[in-house]
Backbone as a chain_set.jsonl record, in Angstrom:
{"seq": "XXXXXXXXXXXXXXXXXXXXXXXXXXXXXXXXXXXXXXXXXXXXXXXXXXXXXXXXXXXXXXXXXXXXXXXXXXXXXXXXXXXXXXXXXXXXXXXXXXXXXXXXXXXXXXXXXXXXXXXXXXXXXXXXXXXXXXXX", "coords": {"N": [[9.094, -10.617, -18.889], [7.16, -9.366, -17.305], [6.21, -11.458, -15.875], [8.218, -11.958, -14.049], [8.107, -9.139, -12.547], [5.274, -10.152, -11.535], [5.87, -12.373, -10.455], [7.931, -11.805, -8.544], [6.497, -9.992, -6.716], [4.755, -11.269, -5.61], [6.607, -13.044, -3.706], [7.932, -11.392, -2.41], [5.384, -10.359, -1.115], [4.431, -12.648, 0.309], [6.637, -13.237, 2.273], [6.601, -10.838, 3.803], [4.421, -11.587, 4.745], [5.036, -13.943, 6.201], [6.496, -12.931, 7.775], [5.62, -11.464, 9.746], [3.028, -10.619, 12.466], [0.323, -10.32, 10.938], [-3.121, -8.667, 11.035], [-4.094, -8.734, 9.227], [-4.17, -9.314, 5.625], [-0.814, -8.954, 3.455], [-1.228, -7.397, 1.052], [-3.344, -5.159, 1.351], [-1.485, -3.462, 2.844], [-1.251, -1.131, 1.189], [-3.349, 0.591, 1.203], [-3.449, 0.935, 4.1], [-1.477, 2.575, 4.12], [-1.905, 4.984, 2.912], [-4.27, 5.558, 4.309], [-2.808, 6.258, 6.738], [-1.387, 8.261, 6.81], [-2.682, 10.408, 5.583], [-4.943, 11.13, 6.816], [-8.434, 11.047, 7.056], [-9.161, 11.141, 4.442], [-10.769, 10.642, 1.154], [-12.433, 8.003, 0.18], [-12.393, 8.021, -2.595], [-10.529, 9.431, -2.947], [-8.435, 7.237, -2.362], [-8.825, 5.357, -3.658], [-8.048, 7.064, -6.25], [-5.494, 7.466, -5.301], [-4.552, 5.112, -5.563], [-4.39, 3.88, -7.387], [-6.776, 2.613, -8.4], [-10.292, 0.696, -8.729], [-12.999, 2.43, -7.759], [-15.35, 0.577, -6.409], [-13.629, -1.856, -5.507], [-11.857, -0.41, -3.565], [-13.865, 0.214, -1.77], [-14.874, -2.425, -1.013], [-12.309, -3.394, 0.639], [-12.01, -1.26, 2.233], [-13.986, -2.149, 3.882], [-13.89, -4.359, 4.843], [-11.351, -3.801, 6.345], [-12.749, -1.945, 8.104], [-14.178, -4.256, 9.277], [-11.838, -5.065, 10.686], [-11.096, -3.482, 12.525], [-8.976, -1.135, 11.845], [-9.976, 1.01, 10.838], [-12.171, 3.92, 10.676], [-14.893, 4.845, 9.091], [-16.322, 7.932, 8.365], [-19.073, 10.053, 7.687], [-18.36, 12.994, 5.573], [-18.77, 16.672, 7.051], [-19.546, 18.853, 5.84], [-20.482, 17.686, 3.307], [-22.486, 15.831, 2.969], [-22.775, 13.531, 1.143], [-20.429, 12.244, 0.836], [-17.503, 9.957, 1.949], [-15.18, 10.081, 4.777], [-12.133, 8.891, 5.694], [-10.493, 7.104, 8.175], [-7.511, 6.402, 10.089], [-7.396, 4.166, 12.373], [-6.144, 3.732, 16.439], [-5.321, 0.995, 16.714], [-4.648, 0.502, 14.216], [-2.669, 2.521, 12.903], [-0.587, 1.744, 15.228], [0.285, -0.872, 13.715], [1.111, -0.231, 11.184], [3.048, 1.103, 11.434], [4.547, -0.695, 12.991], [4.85, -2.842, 10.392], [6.171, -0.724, 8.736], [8.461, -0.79, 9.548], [9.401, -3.179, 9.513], [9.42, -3.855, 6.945], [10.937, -2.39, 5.719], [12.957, -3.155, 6.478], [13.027, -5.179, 5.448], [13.364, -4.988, 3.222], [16.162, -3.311, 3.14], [18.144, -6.089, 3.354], [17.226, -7.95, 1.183], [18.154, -5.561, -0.727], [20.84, -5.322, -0.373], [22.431, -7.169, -1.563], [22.437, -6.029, -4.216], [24.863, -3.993, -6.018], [25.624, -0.172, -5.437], [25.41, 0.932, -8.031], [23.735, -0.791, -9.267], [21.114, -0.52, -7.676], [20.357, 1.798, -8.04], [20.133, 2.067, -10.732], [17.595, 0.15, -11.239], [16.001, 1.801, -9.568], [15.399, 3.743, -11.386], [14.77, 2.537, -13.468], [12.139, 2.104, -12.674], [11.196, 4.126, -11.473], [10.992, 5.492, -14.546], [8.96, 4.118, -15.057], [6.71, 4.234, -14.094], [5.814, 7.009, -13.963], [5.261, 6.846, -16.763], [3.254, 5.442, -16.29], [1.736, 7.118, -14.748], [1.352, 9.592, -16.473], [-0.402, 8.497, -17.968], [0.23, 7.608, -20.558], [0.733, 5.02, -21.2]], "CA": [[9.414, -9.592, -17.922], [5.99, -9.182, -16.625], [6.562, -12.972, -14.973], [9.086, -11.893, -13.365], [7.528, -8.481, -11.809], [4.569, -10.471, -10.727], [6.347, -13.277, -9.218], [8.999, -10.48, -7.589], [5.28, -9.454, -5.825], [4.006, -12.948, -4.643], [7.381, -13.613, -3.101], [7.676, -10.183, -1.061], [4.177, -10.021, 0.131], [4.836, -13.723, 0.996], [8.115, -12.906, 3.149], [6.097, -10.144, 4.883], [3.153, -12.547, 5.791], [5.343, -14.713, 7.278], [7.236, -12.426, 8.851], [4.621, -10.424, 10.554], [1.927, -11.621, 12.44], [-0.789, -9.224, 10.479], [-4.111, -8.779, 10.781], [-4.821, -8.405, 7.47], [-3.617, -9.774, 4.036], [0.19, -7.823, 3.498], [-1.854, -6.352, 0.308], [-3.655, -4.19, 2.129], [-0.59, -2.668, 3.73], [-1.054, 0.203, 0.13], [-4.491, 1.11, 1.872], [-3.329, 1.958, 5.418], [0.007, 3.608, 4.568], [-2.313, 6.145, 2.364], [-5.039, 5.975, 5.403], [-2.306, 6.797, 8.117], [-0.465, 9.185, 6.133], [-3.961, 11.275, 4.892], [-6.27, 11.051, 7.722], [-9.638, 12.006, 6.531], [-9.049, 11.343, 2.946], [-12.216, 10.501, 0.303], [-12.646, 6.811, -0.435], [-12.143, 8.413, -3.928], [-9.094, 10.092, -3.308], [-7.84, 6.969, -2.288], [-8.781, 4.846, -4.951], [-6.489, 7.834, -7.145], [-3.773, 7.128, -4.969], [-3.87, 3.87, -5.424], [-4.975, 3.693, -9.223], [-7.512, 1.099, -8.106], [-11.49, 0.965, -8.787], [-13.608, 2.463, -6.505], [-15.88, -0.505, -5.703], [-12.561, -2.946, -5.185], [-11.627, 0.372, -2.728], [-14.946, 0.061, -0.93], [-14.884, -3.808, -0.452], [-11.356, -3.632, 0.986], [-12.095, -0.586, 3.248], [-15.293, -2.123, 4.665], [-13.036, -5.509, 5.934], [-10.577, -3.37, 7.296], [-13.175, -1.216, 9.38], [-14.481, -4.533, 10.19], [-10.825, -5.788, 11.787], [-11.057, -2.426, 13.723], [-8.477, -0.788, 11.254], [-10.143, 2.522, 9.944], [-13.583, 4.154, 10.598], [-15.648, 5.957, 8.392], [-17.462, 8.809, 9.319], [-19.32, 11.398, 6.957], [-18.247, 14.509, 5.78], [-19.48, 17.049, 7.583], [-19.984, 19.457, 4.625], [-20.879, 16.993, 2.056], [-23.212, 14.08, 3.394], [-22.665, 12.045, 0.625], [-18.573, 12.048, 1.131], [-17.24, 9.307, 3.12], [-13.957, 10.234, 5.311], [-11.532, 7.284, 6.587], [-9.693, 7.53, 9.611], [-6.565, 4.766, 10.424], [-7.487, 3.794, 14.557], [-4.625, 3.493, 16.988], [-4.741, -0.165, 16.204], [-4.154, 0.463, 12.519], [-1.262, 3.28, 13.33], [0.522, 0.712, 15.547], [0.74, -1.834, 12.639], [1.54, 0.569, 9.788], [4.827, 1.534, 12.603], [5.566, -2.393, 13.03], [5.141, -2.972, 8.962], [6.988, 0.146, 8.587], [9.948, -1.041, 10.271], [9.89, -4.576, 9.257], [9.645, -3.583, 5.38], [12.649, -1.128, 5.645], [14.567, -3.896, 6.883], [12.926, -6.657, 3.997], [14.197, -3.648, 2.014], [17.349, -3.839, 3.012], [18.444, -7.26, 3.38], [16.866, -8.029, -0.185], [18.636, -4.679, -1.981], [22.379, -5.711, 0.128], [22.786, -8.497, -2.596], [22.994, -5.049, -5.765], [25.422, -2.78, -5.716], [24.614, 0.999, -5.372], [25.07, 1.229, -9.405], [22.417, -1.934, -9.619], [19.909, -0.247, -7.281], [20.056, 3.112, -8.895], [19.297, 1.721, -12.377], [16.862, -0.31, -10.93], [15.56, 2.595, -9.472], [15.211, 4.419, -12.403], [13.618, 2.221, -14.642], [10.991, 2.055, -11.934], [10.848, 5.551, -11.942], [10.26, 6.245, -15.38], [7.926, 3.434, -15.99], [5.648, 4.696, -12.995], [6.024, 8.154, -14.836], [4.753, 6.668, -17.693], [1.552, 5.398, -16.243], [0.742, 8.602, -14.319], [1.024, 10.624, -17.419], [-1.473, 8.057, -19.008], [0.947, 7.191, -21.721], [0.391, 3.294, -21.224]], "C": [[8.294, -9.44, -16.881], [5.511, -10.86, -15.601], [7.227, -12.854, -14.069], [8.706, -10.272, -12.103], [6.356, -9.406, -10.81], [4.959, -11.677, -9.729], [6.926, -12.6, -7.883], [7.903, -10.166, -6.397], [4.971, -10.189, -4.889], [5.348, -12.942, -3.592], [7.538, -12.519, -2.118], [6.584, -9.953, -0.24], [4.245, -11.848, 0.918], [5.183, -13.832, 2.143], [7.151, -12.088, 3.917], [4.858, -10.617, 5.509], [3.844, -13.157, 6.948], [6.523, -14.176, 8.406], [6.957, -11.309, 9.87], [3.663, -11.15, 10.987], [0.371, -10.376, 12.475], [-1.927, -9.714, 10.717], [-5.1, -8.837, 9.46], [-4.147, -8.92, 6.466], [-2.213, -8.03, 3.703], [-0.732, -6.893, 1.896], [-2.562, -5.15, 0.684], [-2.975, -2.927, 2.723], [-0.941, -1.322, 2.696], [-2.301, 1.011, 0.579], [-3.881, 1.66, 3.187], [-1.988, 2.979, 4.999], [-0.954, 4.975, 3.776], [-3.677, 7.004, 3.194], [-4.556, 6.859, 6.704], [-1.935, 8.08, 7.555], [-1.614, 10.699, 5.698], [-4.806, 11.023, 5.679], [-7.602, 11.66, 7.009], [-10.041, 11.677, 5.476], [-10.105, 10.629, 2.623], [-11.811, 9.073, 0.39], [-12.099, 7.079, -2.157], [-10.967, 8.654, -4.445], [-8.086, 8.591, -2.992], [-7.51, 5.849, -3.33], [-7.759, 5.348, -6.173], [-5.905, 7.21, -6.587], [-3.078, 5.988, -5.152], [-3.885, 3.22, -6.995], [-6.375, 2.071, -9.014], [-8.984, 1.524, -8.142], [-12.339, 1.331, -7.678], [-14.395, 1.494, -5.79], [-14.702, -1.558, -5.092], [-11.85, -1.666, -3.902], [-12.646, 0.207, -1.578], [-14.98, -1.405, -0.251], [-13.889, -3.796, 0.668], [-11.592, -2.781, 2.178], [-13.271, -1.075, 4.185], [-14.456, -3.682, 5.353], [-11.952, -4.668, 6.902], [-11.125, -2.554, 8.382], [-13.514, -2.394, 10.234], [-13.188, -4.965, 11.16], [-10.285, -4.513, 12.351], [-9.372, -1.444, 13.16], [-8.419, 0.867, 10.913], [-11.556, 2.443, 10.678], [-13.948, 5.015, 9.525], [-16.198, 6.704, 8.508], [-18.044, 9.861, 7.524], [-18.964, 12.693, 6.64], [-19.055, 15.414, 6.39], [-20.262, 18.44, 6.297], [-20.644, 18.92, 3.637], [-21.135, 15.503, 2.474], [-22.842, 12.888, 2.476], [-21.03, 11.499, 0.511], [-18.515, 11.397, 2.062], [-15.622, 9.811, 3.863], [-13.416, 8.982, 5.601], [-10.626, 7.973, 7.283], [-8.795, 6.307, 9.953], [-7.242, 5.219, 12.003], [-6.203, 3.498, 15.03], [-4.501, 2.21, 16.483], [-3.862, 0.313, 14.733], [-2.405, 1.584, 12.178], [0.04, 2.36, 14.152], [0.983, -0.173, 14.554], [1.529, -1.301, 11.524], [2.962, 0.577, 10.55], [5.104, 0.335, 12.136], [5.65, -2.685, 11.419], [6.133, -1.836, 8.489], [8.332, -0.016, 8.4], [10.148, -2.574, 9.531], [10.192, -4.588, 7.149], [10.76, -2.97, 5.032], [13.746, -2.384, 6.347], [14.499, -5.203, 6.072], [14.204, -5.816, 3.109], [15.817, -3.965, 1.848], [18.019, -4.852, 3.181], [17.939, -7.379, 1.981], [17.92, -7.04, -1.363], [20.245, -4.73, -1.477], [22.959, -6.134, -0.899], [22.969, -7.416, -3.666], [23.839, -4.375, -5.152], [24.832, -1.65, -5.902], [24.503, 1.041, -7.172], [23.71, 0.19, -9.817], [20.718, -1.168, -9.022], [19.613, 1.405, -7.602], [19.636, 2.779, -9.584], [18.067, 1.174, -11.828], [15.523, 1.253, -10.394], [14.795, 3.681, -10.152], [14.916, 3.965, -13.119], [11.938, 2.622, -13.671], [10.261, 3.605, -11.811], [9.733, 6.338, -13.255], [9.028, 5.72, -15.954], [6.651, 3.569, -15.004], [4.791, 6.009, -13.429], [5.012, 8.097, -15.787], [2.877, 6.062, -17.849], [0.856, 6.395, -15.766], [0.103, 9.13, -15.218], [0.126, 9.795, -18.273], [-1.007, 7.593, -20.187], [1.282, 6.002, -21.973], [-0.665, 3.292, -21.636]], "O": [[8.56, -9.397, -15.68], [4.566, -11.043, -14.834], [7.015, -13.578, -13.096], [9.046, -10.374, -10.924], [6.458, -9.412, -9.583], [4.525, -11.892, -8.597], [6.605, -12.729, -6.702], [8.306, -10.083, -5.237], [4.895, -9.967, -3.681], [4.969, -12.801, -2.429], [7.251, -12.778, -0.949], [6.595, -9.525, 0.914], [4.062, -11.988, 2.127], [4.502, -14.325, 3.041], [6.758, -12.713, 4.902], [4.351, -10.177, 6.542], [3.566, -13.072, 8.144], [7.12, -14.685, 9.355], [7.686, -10.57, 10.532], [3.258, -12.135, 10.371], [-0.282, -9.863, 13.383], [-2.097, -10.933, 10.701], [-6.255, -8.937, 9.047], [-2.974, -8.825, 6.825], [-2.42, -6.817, 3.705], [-0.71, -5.662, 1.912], [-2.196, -4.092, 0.174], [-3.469, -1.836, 3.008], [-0.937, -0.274, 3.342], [-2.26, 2.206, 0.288], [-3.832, 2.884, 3.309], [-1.678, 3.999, 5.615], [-0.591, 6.083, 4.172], [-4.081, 8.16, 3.066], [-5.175, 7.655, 7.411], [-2.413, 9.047, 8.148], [-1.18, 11.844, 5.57], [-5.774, 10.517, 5.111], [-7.595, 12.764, 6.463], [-11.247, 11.8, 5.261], [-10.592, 9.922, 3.506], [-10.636, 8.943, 0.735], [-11.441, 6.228, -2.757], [-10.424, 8.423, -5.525], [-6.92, 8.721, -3.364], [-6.406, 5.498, -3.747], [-6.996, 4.653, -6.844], [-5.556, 6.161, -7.129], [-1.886, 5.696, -5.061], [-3.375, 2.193, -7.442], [-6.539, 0.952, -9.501], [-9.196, 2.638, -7.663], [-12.411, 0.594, -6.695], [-14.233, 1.453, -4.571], [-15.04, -2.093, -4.037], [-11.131, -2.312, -3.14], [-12.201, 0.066, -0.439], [-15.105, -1.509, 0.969], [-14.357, -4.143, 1.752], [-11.435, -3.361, 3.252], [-13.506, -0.43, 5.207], [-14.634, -3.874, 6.556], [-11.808, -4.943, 8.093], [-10.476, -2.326, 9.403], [-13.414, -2.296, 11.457], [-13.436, -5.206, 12.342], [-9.091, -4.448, 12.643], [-8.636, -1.095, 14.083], [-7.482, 1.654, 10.778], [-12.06, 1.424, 11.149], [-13.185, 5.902, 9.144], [-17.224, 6.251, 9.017], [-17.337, 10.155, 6.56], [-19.258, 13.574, 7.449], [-20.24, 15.082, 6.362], [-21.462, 18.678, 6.161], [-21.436, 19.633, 3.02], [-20.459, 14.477, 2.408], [-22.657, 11.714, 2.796], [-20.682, 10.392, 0.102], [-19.135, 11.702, 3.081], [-14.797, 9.826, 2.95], [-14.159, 8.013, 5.757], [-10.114, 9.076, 7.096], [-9.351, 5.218, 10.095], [-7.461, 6.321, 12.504], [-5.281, 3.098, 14.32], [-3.544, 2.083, 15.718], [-2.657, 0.373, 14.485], [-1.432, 1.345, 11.463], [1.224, 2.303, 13.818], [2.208, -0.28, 14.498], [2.485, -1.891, 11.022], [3.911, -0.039, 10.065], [5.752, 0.14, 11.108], [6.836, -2.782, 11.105], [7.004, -2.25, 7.725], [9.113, 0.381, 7.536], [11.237, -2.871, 9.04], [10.974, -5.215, 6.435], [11.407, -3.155, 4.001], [14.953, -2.369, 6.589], [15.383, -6.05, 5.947], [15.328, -6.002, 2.644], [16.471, -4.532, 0.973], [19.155, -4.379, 3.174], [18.531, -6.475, 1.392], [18.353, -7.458, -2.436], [21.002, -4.131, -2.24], [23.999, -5.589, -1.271], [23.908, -7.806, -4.36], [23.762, -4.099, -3.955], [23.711, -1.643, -6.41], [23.357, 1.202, -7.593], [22.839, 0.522, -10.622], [19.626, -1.205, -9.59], [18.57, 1.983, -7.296], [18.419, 2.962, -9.542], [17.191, 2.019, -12.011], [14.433, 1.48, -10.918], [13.861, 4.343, -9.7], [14.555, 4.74, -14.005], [10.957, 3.257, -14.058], [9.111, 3.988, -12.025], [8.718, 7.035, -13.278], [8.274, 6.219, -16.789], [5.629, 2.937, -15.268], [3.571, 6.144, -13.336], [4.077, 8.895, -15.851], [1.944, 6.112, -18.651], [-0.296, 6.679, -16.092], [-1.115, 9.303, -15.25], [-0.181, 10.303, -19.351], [-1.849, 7.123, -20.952], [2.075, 5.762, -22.883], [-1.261, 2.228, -21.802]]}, "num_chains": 1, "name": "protein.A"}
């Protein structure tokens, strides 16, 4: 099963390489949509959001400031807090990935019926569920 999730991965971020002409690796895209979406937000907080280590958060955010993506600036309350900020560049792309993913989306989920992409839906659900609550 777990062959089949991670292939399911390779082959979609694939499709959206080659069907975008990104600046960045489509992995990345789980970093700006939580950069555009949360202006400001901790390096920390985004690591939560993303369940991902903070140093593998830091590496990733320091290529994307350099391809003019995000800046960092200091909190102004709490020096040692970093803020991130998406840049218009990085807001225009998130739009064009936006749009082009909602339409992988659908072309890809055409092929189930609505009873296929409900269930589907709902395993995904509860097994997302199940890692929040730590119960993996």
């Amino acid at each position: 099963m777990m062959d089949l999730i991670w292939n399911f991965q390779k082959l979609f971020f694939k499709r959206l390489k080659k069907d975008m002409n990104l600046p960045f690796h489509p992995k990345r895209f789980p970093f700006l949509l939580v950069v555009v979406k949360s202006p400001g937000i901790s390096q920390k907080d985004i690591a939560k959001a993303l369940n991902i280590e903070p140093p593998t958060v830091a590496i990733t955010l320091k290529r994307m400031e350099k391809d003019g993506l995000i800046t960092r600036r200091t909190d102004e309350n709490d020096r040692r807090l970093l803020r991130v900020y998406p840049t218009k560049k990085a807001e225009d792309v998130f739009s064009n990935m936006k749009e082009k993913v909602t339409n992988l989306e659908k072309k890809l989920f055409s092929n189930l019926s609505d009873e296929e992409r409900s269930c589907l839906e709902e395993v995904f659900k509860k097994l997302n569920d199940l890692f929040s609550r730590g119960e993996i």
